[in-house]
CSV table of C-alpha atoms in Angstrom, one decimal:
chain,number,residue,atom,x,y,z
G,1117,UNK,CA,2.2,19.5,-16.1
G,1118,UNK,CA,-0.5,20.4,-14.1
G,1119,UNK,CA,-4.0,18.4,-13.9
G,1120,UNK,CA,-5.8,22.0,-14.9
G,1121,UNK,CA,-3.1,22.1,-17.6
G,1122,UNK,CA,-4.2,18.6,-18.6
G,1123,UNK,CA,-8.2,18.8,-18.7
G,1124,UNK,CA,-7.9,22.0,-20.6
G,1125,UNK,CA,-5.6,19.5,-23.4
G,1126,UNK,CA,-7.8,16.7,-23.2
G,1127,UNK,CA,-11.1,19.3,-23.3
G,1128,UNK,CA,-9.3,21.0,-26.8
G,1129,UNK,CA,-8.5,17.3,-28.4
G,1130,UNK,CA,-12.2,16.6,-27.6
G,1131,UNK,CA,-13.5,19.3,-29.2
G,1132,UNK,CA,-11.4,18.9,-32.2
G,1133,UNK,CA,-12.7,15.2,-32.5
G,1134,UNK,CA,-16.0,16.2,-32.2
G,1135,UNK,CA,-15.8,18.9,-34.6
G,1136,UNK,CA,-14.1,16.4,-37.3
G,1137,UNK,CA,-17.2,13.7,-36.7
G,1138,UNK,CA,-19.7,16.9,-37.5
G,1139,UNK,CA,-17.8,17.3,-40.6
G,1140,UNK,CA,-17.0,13.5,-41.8
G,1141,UNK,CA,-21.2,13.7,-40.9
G,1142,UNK,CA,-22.0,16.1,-42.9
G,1143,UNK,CA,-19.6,15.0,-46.4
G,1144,UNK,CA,-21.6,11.4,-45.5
G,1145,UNK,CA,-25.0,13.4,-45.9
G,1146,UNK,CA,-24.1,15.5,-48.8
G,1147,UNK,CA,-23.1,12.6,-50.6
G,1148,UNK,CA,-26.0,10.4,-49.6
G,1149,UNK,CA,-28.4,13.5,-51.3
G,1150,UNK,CA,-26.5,13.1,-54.1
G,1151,UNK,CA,-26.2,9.4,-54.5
G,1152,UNK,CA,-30.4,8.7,-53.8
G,1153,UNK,CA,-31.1,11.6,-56.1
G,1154,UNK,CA,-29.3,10.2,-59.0
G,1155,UNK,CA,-31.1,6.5,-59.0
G,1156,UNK,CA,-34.1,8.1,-60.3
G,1157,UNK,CA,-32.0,9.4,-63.4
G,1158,UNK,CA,-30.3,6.6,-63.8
G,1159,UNK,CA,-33.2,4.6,-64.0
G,1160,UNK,CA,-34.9,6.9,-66.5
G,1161,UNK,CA,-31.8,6.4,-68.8
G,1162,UNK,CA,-32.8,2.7,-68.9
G,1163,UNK,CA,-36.4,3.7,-70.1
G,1164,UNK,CA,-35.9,5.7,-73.2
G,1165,UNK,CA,-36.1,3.4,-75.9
G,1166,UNK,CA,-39.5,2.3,-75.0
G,1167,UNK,CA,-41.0,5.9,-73.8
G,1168,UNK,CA,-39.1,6.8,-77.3
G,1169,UNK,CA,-41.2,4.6,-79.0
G,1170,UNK,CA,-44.4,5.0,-77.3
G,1171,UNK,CA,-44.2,9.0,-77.3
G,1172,UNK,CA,-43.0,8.9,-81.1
G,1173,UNK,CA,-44.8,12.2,-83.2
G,1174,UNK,CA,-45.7,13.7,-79.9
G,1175,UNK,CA,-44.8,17.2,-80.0
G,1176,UNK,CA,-42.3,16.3,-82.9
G,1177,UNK,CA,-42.7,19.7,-84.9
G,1178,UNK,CA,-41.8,22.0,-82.3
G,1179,UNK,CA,-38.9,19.5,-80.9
G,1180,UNK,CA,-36.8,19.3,-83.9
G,1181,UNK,CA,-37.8,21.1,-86.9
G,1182,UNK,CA,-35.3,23.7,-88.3
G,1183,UNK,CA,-31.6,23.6,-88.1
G,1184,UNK,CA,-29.5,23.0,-85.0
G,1185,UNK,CA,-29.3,27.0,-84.2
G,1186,UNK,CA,-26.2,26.9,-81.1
G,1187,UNK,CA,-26.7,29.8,-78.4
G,1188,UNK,CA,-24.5,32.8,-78.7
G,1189,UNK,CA,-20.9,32.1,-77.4
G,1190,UNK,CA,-21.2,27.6,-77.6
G,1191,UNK,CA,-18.4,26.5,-77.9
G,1192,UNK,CA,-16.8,22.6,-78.8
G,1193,UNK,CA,-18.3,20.0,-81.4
G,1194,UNK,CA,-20.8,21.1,-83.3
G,1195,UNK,CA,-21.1,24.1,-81.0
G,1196,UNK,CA,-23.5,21.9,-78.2
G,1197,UNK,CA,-21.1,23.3,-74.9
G,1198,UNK,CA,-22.6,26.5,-73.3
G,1199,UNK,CA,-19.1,27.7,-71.0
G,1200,UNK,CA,-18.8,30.1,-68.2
G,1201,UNK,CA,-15.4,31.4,-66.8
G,1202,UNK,CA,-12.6,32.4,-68.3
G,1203,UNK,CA,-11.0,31.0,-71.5
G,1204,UNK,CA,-7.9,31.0,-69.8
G,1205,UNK,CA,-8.6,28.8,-66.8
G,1206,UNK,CA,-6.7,26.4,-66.4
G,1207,UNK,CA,-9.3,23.5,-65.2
G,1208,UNK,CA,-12.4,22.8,-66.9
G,1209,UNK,CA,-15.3,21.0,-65.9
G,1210,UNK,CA,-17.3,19.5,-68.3
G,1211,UNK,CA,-21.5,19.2,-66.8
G,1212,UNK,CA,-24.2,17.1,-68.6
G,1213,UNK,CA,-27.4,17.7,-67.1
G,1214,UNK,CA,-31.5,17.6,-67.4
G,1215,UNK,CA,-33.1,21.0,-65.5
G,1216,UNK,CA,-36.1,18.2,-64.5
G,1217,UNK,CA,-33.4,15.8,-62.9
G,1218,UNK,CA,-33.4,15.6,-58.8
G,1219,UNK,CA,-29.4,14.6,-58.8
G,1220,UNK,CA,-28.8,17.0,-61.1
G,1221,UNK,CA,-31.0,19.6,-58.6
G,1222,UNK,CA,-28.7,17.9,-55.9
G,1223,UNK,CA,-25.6,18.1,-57.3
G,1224,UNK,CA,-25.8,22.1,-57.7
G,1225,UNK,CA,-27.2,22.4,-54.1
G,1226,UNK,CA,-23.6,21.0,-52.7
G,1227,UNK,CA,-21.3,22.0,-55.0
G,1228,UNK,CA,-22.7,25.6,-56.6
G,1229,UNK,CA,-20.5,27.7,-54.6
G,1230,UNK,CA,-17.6,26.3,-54.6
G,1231,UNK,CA,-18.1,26.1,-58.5
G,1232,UNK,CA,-19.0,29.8,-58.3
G,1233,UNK,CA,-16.3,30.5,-56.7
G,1234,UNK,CA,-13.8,28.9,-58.3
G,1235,UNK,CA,-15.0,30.8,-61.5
G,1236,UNK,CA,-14.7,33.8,-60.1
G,1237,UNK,CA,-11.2,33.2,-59.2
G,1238,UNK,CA,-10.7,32.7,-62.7
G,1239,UNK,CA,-9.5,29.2,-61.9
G,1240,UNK,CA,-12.2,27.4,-63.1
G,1241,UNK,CA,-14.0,27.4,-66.9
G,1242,UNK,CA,-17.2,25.4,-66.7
G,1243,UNK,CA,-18.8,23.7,-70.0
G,1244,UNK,CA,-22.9,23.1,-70.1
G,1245,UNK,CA,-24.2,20.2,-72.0
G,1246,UNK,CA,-28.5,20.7,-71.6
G,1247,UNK,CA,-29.7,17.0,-72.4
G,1248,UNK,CA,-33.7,15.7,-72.2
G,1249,UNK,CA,-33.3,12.8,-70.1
G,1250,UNK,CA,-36.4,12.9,-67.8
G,1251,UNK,CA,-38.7,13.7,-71.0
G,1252,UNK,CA,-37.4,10.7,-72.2
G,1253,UNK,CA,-37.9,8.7,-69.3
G,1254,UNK,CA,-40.7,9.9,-68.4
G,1255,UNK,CA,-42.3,11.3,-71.4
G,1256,UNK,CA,-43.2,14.9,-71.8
G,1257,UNK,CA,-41.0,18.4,-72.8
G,1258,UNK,CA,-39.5,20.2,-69.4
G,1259,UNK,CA,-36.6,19.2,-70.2
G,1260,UNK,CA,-36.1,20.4,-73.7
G,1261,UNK,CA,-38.4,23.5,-73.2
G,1262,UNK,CA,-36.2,24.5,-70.2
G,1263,UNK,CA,-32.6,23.5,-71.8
G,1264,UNK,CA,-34.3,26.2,-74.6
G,1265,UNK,CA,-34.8,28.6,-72.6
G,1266,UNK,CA,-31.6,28.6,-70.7
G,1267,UNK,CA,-30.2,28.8,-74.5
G,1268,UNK,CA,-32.3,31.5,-74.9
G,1269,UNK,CA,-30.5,33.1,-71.1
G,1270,UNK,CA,-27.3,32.7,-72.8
G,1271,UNK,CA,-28.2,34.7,-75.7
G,1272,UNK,CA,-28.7,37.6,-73.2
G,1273,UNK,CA,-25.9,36.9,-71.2
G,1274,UNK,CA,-27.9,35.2,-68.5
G,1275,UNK,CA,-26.9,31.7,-68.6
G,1276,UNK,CA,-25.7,31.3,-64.8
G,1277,UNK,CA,-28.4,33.2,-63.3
G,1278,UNK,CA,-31.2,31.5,-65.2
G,1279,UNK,CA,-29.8,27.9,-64.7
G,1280,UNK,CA,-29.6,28.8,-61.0
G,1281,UNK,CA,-33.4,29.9,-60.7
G,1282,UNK,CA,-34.4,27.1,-62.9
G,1283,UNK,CA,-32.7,24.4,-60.4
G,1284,UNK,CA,-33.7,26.4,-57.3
G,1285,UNK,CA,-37.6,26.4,-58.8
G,1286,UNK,CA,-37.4,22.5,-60.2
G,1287,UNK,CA,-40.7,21.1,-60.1
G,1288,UNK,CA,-41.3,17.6,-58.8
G,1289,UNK,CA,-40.1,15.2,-61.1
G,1290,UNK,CA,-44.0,12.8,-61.7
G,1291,UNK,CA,-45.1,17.1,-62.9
G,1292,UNK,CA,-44.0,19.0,-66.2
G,1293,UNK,CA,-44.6,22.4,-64.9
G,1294,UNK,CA,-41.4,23.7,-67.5
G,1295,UNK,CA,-42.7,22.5,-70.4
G,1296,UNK,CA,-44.9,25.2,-70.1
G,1297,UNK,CA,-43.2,28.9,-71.8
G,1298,UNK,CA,-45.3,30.6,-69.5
G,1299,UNK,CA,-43.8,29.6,-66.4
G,1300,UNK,CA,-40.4,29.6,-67.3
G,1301,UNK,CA,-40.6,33.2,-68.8
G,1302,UNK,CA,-42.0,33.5,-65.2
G,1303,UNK,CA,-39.1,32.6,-63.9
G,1304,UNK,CA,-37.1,34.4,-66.2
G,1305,UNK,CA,-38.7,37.8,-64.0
G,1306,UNK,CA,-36.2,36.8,-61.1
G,1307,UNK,CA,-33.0,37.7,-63.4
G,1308,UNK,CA,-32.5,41.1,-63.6
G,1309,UNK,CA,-32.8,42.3,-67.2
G,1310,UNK,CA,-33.5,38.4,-68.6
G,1311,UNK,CA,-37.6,39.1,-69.2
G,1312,UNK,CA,-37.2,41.2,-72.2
G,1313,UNK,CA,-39.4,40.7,-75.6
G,1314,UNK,CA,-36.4,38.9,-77.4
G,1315,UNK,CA,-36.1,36.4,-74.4
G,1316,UNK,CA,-39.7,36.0,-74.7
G,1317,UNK,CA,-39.9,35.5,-78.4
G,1318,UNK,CA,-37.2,32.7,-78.3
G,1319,UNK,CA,-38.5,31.0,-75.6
G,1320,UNK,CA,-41.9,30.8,-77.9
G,1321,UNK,CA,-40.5,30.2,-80.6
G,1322,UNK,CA,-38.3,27.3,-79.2
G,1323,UNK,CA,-35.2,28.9,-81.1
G,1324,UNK,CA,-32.7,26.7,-79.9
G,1325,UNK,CA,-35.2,23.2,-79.7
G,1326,UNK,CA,-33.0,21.7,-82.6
G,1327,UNK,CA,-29.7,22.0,-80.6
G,1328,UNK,CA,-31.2,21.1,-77.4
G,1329,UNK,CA,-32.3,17.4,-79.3
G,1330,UNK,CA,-28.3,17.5,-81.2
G,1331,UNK,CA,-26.9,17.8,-77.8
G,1332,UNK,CA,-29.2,15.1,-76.4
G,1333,UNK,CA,-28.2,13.2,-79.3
G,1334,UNK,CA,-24.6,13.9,-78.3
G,1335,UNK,CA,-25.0,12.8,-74.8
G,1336,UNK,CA,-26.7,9.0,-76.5
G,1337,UNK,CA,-24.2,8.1,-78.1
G,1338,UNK,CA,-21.4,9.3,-75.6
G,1339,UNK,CA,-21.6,6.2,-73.4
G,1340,UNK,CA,-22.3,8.0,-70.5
G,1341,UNK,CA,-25.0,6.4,-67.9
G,1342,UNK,CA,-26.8,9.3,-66.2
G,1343,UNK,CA,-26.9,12.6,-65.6
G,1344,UNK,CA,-25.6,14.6,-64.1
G,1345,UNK,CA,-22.3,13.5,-65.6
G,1346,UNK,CA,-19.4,15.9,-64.7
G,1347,UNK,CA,-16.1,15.5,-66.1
G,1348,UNK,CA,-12.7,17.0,-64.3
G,1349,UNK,CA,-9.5,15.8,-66.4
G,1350,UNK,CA,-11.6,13.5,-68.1
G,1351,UNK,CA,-12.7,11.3,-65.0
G,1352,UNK,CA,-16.3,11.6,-64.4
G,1353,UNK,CA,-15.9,12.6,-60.4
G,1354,UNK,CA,-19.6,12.3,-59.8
G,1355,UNK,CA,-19.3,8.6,-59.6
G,1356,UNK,CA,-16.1,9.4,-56.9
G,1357,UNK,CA,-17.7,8.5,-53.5
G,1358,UNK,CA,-15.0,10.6,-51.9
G,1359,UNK,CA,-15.5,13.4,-53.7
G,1360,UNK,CA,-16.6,16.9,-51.8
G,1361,UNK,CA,-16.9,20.3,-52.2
G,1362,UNK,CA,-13.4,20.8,-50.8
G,1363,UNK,CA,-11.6,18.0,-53.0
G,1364,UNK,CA,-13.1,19.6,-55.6
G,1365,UNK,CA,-11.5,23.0,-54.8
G,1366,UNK,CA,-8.2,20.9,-53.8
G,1367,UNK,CA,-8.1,19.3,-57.1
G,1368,UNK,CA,-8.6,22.5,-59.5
G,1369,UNK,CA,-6.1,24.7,-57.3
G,1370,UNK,CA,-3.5,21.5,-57.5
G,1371,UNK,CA,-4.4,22.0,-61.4
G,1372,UNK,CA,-3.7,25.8,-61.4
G,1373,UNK,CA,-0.5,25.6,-59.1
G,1374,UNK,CA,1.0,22.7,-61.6
């Protein structure tokens, strides 16, 4: 072999070593956003008995008064799961999560497309728990008024464009900008068709409040430890250190192909 031969070997291996430390580089950084976003949720978890306490007949009417009315289309107990994809996929993942919760913000930054994706490709059914974590943590109502509103998306078939804008537009965490209906119906203006009087009127009205504090109820008495929890088979991969947009996509086509 000749040395020009050789060099140009050796050059090619070093790329392709180089190019696999980029990417082990970049799983390590996407996980490390996911991981520091999470403690603050975490930790909030740990507060809500005593903010519970403290905050007690603080906005209670407009929180829980009325029956539990479910969103067009939930689906599972008591109706508290808001799905996208088709009923026929053959993986589903199940997502608890707070709209004011940075992991839960960082957790749809990584992983959105490939979810998106994967539903497209019919391979994927995804099931939406909305829960009220961070106002219980850290007192306040952004959490429930947005979970409402996003109940009030999926009455007009606008659940996944809504839940997107309303991650991509997440306040800091110490503010409560979505407990105000003004700004979210504000945000409802960047979904095409969402910003209708009906939209408006549920938002207002806090139509699906009830259901937002049952499915909150459902998420306190689950076990679970933070949000966002998601569930794959049962096993909450969230907590999987390993885990990456690509195992993801690995593990639901290895679903579909079996």
């Amino acid at each position: 072999m000749s040395e020009k031969n050789r060099d140009g070997k050796r050059t090619a291996r070093e790329r392709m070593a180089v190019e696999r430390e980029k990417q082990r580089s970049a799983d390590k950084r996407r996980r490390a956003l996911i991981v520091g976003a999470s403690v603050v949720c975490v930790l909030a978890l740990a507060g809500v008995v005593g903010v519970l306490a403290a905050n007690s007949g603080k906005d209670k009417k407009s929180a829980a008064s009325g029956p539990a009315v479910s969103p067009s289309g939930a689906t599972g107990k008591d109706g508290l799961a808001i799905p996208v994809g088709k009923d026929g996929a053959k993986s589903t993942l199940t997502v608890w999560e707070d709209f004011r919760c940075p992991a839960c913000q960082a957790f749809e930054t990584v992983y959105r497309p490939t979810i998106h994706e994967l539903v497209d490709a019919g391979k994927l059914r995804v099931e939406y728990h909305l829960v009220t974590l961070i106002d219980d943590g850290r007192g306040g109502s952004g959490s429930r008024h947005a979970a409402n509103a996003a109940a009030c998306a999926q009455d007009a078939g606008k659940f996944t464009a809504y839940h997107d804008v309303l991650y991509e537009n997440q306040p800091s965490e110490t503010t409560d900008d979505f407990s105000s209906d003004s700004k979210l119906i504000e945000l409802a203006g960047k979904v095409d068709g969402l910003d209708t009087p009906a939209f408006q009127k549920c938002v207002k009205d806090g139509t699906h409040n009830s259901w937002v504090v049952k499915s909150n109820a459902a998420f306190q008495s689950s076990g679970f430890r933070g949000t966002p929890t998601v569930l794959l088979g049962g096993k909450n991969i969230y907590e999987d250190q390993t885990m990456t947009p690509a195992k993801l996509k690995q593990l639901v086509e290895a679903e579909n192909k079996a």
